[in-house]
PDB file of C-alpha atoms in Angstrom:
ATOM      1  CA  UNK A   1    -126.048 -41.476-206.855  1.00 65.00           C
ATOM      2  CA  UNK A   2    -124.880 -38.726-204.645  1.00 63.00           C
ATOM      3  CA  UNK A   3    -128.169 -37.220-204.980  1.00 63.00           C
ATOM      4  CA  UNK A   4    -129.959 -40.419-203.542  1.00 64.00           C
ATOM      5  CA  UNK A   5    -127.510 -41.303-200.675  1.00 57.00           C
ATOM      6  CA  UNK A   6    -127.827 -37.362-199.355  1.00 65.00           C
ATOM      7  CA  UNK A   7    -131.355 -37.913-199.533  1.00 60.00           C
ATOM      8  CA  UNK A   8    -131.262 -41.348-197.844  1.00 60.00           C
ATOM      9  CA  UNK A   9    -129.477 -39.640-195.093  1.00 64.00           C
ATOM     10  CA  UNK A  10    -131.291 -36.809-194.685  1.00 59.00           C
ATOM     11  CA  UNK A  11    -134.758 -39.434-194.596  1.00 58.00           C
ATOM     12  CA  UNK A  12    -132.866 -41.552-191.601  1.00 55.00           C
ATOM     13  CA  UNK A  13    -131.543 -38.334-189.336  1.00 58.00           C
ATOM     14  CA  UNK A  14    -135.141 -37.384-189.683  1.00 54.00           C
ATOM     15  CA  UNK A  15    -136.864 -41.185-188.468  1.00 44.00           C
ATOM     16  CA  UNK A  16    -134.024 -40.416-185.306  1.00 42.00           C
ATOM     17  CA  UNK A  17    -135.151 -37.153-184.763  1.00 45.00           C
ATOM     18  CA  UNK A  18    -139.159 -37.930-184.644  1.00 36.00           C
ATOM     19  CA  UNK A  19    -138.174 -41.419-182.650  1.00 38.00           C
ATOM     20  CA  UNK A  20    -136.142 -39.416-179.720  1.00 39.00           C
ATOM     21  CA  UNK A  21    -138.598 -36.708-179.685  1.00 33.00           C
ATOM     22  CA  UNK A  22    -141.368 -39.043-179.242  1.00 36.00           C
ATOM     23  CA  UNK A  23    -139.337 -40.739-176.368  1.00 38.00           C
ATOM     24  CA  UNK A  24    -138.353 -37.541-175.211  1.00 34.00           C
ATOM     25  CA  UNK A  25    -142.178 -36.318-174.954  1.00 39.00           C
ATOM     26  CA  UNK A  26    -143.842 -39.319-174.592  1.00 38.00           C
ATOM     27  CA  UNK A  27    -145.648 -40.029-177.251  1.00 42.00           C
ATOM     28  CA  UNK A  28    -145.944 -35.934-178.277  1.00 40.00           C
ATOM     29  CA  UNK A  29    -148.209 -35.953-175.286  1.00 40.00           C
ATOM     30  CA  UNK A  30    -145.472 -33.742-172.968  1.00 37.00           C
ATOM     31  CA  UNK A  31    -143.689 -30.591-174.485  1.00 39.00           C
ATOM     32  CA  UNK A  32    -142.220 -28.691-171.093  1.00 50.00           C
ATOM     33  CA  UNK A  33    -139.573 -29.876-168.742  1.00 62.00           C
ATOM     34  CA  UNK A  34    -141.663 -30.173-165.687  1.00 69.00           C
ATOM     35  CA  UNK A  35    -144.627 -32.159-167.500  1.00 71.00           C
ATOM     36  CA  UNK A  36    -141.722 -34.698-168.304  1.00 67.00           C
ATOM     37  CA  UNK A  37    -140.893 -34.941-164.972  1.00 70.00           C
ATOM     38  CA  UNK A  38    -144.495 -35.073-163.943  1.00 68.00           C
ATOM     39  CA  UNK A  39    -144.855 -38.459-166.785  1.00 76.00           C
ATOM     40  CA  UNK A  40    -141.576 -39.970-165.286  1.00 69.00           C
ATOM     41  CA  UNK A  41    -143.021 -39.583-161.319  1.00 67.00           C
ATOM     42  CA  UNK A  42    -146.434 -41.499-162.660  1.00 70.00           C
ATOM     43  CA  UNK A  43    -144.543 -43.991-164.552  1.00 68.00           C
ATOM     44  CA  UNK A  44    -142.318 -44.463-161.444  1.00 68.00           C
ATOM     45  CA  UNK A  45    -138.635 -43.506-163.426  1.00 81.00           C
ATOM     46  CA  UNK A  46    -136.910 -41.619-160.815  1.00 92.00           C
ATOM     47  CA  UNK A  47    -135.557 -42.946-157.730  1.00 93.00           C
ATOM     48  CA  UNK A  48    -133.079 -40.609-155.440  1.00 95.00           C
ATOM     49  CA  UNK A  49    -129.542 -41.901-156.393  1.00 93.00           C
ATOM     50  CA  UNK A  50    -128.143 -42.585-152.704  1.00 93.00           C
ATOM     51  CA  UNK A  51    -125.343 -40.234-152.145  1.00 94.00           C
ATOM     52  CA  UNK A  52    -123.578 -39.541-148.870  1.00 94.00           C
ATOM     53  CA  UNK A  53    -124.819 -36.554-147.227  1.00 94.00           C
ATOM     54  CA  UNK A  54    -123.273 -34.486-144.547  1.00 94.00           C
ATOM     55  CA  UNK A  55    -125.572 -33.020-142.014  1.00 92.00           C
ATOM     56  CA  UNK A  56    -125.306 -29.677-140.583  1.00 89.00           C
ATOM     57  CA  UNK A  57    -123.986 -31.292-137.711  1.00 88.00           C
ATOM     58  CA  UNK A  58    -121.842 -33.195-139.122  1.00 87.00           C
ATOM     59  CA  UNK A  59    -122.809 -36.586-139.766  1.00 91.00           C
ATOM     60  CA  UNK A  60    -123.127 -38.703-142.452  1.00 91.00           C
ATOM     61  CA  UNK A  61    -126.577 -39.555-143.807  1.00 90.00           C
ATOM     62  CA  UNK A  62    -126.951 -42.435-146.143  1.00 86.00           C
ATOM     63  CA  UNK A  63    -130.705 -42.579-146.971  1.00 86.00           C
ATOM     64  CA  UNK A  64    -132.181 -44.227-150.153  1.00 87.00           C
ATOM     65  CA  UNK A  65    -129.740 -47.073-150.265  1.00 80.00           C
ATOM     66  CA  UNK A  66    -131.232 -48.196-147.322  1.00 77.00           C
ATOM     67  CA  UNK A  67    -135.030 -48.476-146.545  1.00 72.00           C
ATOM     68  CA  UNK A  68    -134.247 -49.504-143.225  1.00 77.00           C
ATOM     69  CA  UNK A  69    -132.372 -46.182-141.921  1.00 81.00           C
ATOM     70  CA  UNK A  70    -134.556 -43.553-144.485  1.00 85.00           C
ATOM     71  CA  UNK A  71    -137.806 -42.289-143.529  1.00 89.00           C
ATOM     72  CA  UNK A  72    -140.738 -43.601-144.632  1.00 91.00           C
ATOM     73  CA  UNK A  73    -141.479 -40.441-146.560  1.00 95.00           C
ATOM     74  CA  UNK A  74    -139.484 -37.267-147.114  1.00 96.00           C
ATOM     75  CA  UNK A  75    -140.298 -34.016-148.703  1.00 97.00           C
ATOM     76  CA  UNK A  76    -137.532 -32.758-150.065  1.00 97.00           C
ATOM     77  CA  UNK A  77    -135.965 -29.424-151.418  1.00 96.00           C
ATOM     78  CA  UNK A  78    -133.086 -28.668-153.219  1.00 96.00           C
ATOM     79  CA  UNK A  79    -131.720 -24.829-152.012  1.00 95.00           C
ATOM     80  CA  UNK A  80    -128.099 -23.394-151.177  1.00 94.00           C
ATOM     81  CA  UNK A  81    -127.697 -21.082-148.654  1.00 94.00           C
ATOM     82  CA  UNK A  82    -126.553 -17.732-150.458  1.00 92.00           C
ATOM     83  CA  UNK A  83    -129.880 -18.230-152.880  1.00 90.00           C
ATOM     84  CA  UNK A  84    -131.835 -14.608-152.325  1.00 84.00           C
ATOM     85  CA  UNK A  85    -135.676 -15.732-153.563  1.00 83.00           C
ATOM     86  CA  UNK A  86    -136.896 -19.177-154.177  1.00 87.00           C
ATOM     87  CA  UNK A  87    -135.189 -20.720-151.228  1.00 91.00           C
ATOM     88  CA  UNK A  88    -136.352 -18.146-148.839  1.00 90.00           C
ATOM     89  CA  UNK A  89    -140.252 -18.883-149.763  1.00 91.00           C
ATOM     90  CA  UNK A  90    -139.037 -22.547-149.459  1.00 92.00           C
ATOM     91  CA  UNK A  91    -137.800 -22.126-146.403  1.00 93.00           C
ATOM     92  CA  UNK A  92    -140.674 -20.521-144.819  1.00 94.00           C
ATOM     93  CA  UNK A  93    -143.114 -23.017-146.498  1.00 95.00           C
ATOM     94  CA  UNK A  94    -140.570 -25.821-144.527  1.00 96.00           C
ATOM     95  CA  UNK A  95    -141.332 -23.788-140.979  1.00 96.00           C
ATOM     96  CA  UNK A  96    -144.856 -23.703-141.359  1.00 96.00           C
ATOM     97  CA  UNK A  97    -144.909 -27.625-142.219  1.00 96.00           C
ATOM     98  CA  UNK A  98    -142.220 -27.941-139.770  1.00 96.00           C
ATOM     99  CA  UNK A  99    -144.803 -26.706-137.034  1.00 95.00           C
ATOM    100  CA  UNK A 100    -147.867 -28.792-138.667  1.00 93.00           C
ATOM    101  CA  UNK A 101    -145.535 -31.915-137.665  1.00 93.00           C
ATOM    102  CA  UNK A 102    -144.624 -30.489-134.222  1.00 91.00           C
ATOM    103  CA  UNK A 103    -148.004 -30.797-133.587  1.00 89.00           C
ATOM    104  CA  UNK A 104    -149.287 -34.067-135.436  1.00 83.00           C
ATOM    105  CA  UNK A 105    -145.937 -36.245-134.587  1.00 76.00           C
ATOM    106  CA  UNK A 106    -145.238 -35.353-130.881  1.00 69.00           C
ATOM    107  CA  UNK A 107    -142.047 -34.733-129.209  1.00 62.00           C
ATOM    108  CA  UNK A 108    -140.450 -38.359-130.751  1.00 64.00           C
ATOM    109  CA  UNK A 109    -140.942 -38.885-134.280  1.00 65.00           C
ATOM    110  CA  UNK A 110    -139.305 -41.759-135.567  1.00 67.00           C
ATOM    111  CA  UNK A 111    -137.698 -42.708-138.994  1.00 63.00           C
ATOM    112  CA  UNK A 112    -141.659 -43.919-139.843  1.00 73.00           C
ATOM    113  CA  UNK A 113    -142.743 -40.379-139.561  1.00 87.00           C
ATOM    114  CA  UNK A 114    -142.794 -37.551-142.529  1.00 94.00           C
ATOM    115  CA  UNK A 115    -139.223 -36.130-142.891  1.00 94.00           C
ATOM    116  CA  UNK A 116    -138.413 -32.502-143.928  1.00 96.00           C
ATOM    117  CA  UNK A 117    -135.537 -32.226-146.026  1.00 96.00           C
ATOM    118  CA  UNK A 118    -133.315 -29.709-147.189  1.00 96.00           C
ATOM    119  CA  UNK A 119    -130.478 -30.395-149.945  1.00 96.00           C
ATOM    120  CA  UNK A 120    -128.213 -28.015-150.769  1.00 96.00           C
ATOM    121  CA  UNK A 121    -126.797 -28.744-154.053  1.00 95.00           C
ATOM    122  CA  UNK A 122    -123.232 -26.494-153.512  1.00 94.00           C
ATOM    123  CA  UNK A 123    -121.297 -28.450-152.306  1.00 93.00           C
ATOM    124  CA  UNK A 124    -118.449 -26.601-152.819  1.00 92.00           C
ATOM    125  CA  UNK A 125    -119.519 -23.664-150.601  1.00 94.00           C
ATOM    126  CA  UNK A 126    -121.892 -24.819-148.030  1.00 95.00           C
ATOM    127  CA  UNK A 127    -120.301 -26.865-145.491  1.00 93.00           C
ATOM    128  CA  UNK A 128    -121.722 -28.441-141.884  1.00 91.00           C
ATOM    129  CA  UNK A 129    -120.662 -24.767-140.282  1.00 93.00           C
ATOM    130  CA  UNK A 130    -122.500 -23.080-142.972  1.00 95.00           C
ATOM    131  CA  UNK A 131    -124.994 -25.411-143.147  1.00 95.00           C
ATOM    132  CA  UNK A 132    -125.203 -24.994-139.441  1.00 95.00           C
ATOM    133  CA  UNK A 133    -125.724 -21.144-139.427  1.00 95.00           C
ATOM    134  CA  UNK A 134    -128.548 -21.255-142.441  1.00 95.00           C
ATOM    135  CA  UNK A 135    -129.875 -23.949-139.950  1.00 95.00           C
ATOM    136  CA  UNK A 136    -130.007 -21.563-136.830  1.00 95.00           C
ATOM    137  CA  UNK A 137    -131.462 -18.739-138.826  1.00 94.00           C
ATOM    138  CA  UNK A 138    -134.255 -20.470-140.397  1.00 94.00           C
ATOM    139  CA  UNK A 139    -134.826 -21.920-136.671  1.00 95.00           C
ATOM    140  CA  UNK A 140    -134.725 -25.433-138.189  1.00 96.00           C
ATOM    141  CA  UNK A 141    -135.627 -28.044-135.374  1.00 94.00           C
ATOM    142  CA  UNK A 142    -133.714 -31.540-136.327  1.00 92.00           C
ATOM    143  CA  UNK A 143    -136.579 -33.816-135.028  1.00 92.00           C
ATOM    144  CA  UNK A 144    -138.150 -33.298-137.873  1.00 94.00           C
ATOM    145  CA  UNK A 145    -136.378 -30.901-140.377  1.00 95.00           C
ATOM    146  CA  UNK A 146    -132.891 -32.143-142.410  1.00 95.00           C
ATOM    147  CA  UNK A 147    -130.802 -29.665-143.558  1.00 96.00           C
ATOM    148  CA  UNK A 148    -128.052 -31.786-145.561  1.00 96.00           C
ATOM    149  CA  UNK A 149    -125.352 -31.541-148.752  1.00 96.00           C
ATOM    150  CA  UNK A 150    -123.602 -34.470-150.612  1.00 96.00           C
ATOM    151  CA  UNK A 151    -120.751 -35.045-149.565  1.00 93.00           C
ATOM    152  CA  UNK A 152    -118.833 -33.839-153.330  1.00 95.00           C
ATOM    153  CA  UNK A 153    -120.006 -31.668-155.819  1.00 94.00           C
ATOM    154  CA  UNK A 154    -120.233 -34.833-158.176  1.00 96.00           C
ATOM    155  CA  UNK A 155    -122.460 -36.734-155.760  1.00 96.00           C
ATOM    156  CA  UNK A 156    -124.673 -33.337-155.879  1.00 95.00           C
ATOM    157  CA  UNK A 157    -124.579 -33.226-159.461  1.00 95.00           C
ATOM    158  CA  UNK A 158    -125.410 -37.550-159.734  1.00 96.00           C
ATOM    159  CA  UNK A 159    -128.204 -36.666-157.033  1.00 96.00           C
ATOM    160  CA  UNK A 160    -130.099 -33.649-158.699  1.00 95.00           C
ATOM    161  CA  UNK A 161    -129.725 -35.923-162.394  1.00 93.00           C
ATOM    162  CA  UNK A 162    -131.269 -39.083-160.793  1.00 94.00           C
ATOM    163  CA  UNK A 163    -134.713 -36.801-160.133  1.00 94.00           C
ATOM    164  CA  UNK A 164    -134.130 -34.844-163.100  1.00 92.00           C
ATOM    165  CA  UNK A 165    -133.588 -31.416-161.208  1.00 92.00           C
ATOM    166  CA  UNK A 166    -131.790 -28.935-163.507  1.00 89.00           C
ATOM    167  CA  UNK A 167    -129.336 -26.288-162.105  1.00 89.00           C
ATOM    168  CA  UNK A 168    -127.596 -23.389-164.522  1.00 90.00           C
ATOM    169  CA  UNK A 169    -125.410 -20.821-162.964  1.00 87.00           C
ATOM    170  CA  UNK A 170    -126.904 -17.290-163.386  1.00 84.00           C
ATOM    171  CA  UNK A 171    -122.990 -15.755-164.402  1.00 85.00           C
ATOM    172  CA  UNK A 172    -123.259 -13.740-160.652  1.00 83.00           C
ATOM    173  CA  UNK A 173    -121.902 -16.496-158.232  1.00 82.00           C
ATOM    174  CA  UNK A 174    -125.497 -18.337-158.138  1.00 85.00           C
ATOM    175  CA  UNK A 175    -127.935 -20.456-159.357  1.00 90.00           C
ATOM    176  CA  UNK A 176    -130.692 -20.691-161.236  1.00 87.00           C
ATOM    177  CA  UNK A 177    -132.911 -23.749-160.103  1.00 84.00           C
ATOM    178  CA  UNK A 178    -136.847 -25.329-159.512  1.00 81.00           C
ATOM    179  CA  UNK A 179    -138.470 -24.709-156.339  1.00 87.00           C
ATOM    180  CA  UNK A 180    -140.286 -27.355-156.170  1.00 92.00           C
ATOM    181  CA  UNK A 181    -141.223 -30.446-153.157  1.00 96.00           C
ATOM    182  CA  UNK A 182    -140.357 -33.551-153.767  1.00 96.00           C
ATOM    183  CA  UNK A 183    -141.995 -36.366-152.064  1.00 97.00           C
ATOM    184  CA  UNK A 184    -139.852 -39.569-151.938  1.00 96.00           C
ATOM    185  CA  UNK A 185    -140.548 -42.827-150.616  1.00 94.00           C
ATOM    186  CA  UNK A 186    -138.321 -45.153-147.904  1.00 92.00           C
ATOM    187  CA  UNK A 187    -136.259 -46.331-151.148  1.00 92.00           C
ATOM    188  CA  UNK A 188    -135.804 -42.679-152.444  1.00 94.00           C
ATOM    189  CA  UNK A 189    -138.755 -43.000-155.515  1.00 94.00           C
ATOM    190  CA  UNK A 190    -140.152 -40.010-156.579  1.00 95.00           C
ATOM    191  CA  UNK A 191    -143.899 -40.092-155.212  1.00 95.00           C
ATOM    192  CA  UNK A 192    -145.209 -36.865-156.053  1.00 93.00           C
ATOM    193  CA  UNK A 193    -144.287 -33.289-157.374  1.00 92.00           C
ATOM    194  CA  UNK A 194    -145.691 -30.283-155.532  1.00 94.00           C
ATOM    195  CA  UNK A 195    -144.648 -26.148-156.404  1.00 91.00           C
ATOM    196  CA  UNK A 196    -143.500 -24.358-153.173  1.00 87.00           C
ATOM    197  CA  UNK A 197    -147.339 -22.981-152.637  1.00 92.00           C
ATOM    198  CA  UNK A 198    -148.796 -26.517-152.454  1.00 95.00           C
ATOM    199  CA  UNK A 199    -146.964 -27.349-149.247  1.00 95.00           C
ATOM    200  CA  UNK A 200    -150.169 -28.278-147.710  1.00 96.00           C
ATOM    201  CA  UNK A 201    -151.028 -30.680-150.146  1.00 97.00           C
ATOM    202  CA  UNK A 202    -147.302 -32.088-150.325  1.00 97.00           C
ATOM    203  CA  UNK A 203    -148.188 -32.950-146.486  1.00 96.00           C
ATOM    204  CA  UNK A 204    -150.877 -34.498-146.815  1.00 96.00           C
ATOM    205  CA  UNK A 205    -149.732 -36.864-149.278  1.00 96.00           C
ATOM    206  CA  UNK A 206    -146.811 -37.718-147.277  1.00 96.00           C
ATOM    207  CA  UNK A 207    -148.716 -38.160-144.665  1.00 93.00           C
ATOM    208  CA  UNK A 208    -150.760 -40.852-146.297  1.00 93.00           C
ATOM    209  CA  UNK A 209    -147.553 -42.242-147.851  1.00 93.00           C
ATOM    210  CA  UNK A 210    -146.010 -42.618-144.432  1.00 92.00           C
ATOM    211  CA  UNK A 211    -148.916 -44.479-143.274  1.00 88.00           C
ATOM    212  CA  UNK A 212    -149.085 -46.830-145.772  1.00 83.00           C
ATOM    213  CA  UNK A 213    -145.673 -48.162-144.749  1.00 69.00           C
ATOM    214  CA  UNK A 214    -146.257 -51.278-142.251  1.00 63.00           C
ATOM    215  CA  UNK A 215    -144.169 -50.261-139.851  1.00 53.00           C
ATOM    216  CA  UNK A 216    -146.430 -47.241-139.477  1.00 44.00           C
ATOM    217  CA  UNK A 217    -148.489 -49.396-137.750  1.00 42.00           C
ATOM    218  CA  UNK A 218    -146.660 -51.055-135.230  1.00 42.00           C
TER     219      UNK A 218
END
């Protein structure tokens, strides 16, 4: 009798095990991290949770929740400003796109128009006067770049787990993290997933997301 109930449990933790792994990689179609993420974006899973953010000026941004004050699309980046490598090439990717929209929005781009944006994800170390200095050396210009952290390290952490962005600590003071664009909608929905290098591309498609909005057109 022992015998058959071990077996009988054994049998059921293995029907949970194949049952959350084939949730977990849809259907054994998805095996890495990033083609999950790439499934949930075309099944339309993630949405930006809408979190306070503080702006390197100081004020307090409150997209997502509300369609009406957010862009109608953003590209957005998670960094912090002590990060060495990926957020560098990120942040040089953001001038050149920065400079594309100079030229293709004008002087006065509106909330309608593509929106750079910058998270940083420590809250606990970068505040507006940090923020502030990252923003003057990467020469960010606010009509059309963000630079931006929640306003609490739990609101960071609720923020990078609504778009399924994973963060570890490398055991020297930083982080390891993805580097990669994220294209969100007026409502905060993750669009589209682009690597640092596919910038262009990531424009374009906002681009086209932005004017599909009908406010675009008025």
């Amino acid at each position: 009798m022992a015998r058959r109930v071990s077996a009988l449990l054994c049998l059921g933790l293995m029907v949970v095990l194949v049952v959350g792994l084939a949730h977990w990689t849809h259907g054994f179609e998805v095996w890495t991290f990033e083609g999950r993420r790439q499934a949930q974006v075309q099944a339309g899973e993630l949405r930006a949770r809408p979190v306070p953010l503080r702006a390197s000026d100081g004020s307090v941004l409150r997209w997502w929740g509300d369609a009406d004050a957010a862009p109608a699309a953003s590209l957005v980046a998670f960094v912090y400003t002590r990060c060495p490598s990926v957020c560098r090439v990120l942040g040089d990717e953001y001038q050149q796109m920065q400079r594309q929209l100079a030229t293709r929005q004008g002087a006065g781009p509106t909330r309608r128009d593509v929106r750079l944006v910058s998270i940083s994800f420590d809250a606990e170390h970068d505040d507006p006067a940090q923020l502030a200095r990252y923003a003057a050396n990467m020469r960010i210009d606010p009509r059309y770049w963000t630079l931006a952290v929640p306003a609490t390290q739990d609101n960071a952490s609720a923020l990078l787990r609504s778009l399924g962005v994973v963060v570890i600590p490398d055991g020297a003071g930083g982080f390891v993290h993805n580097g990669a664009i994220h294209l969100l909608d007026e409502r905060g929905r993750l669009r589209g997933l682009y690597a640092f290098d596919q910038w262009p591309q990531a424009l374009e498609a906002a681009q086209r997301l932005a004017l599909m909005r009908p406010e675009a057109t008025r």
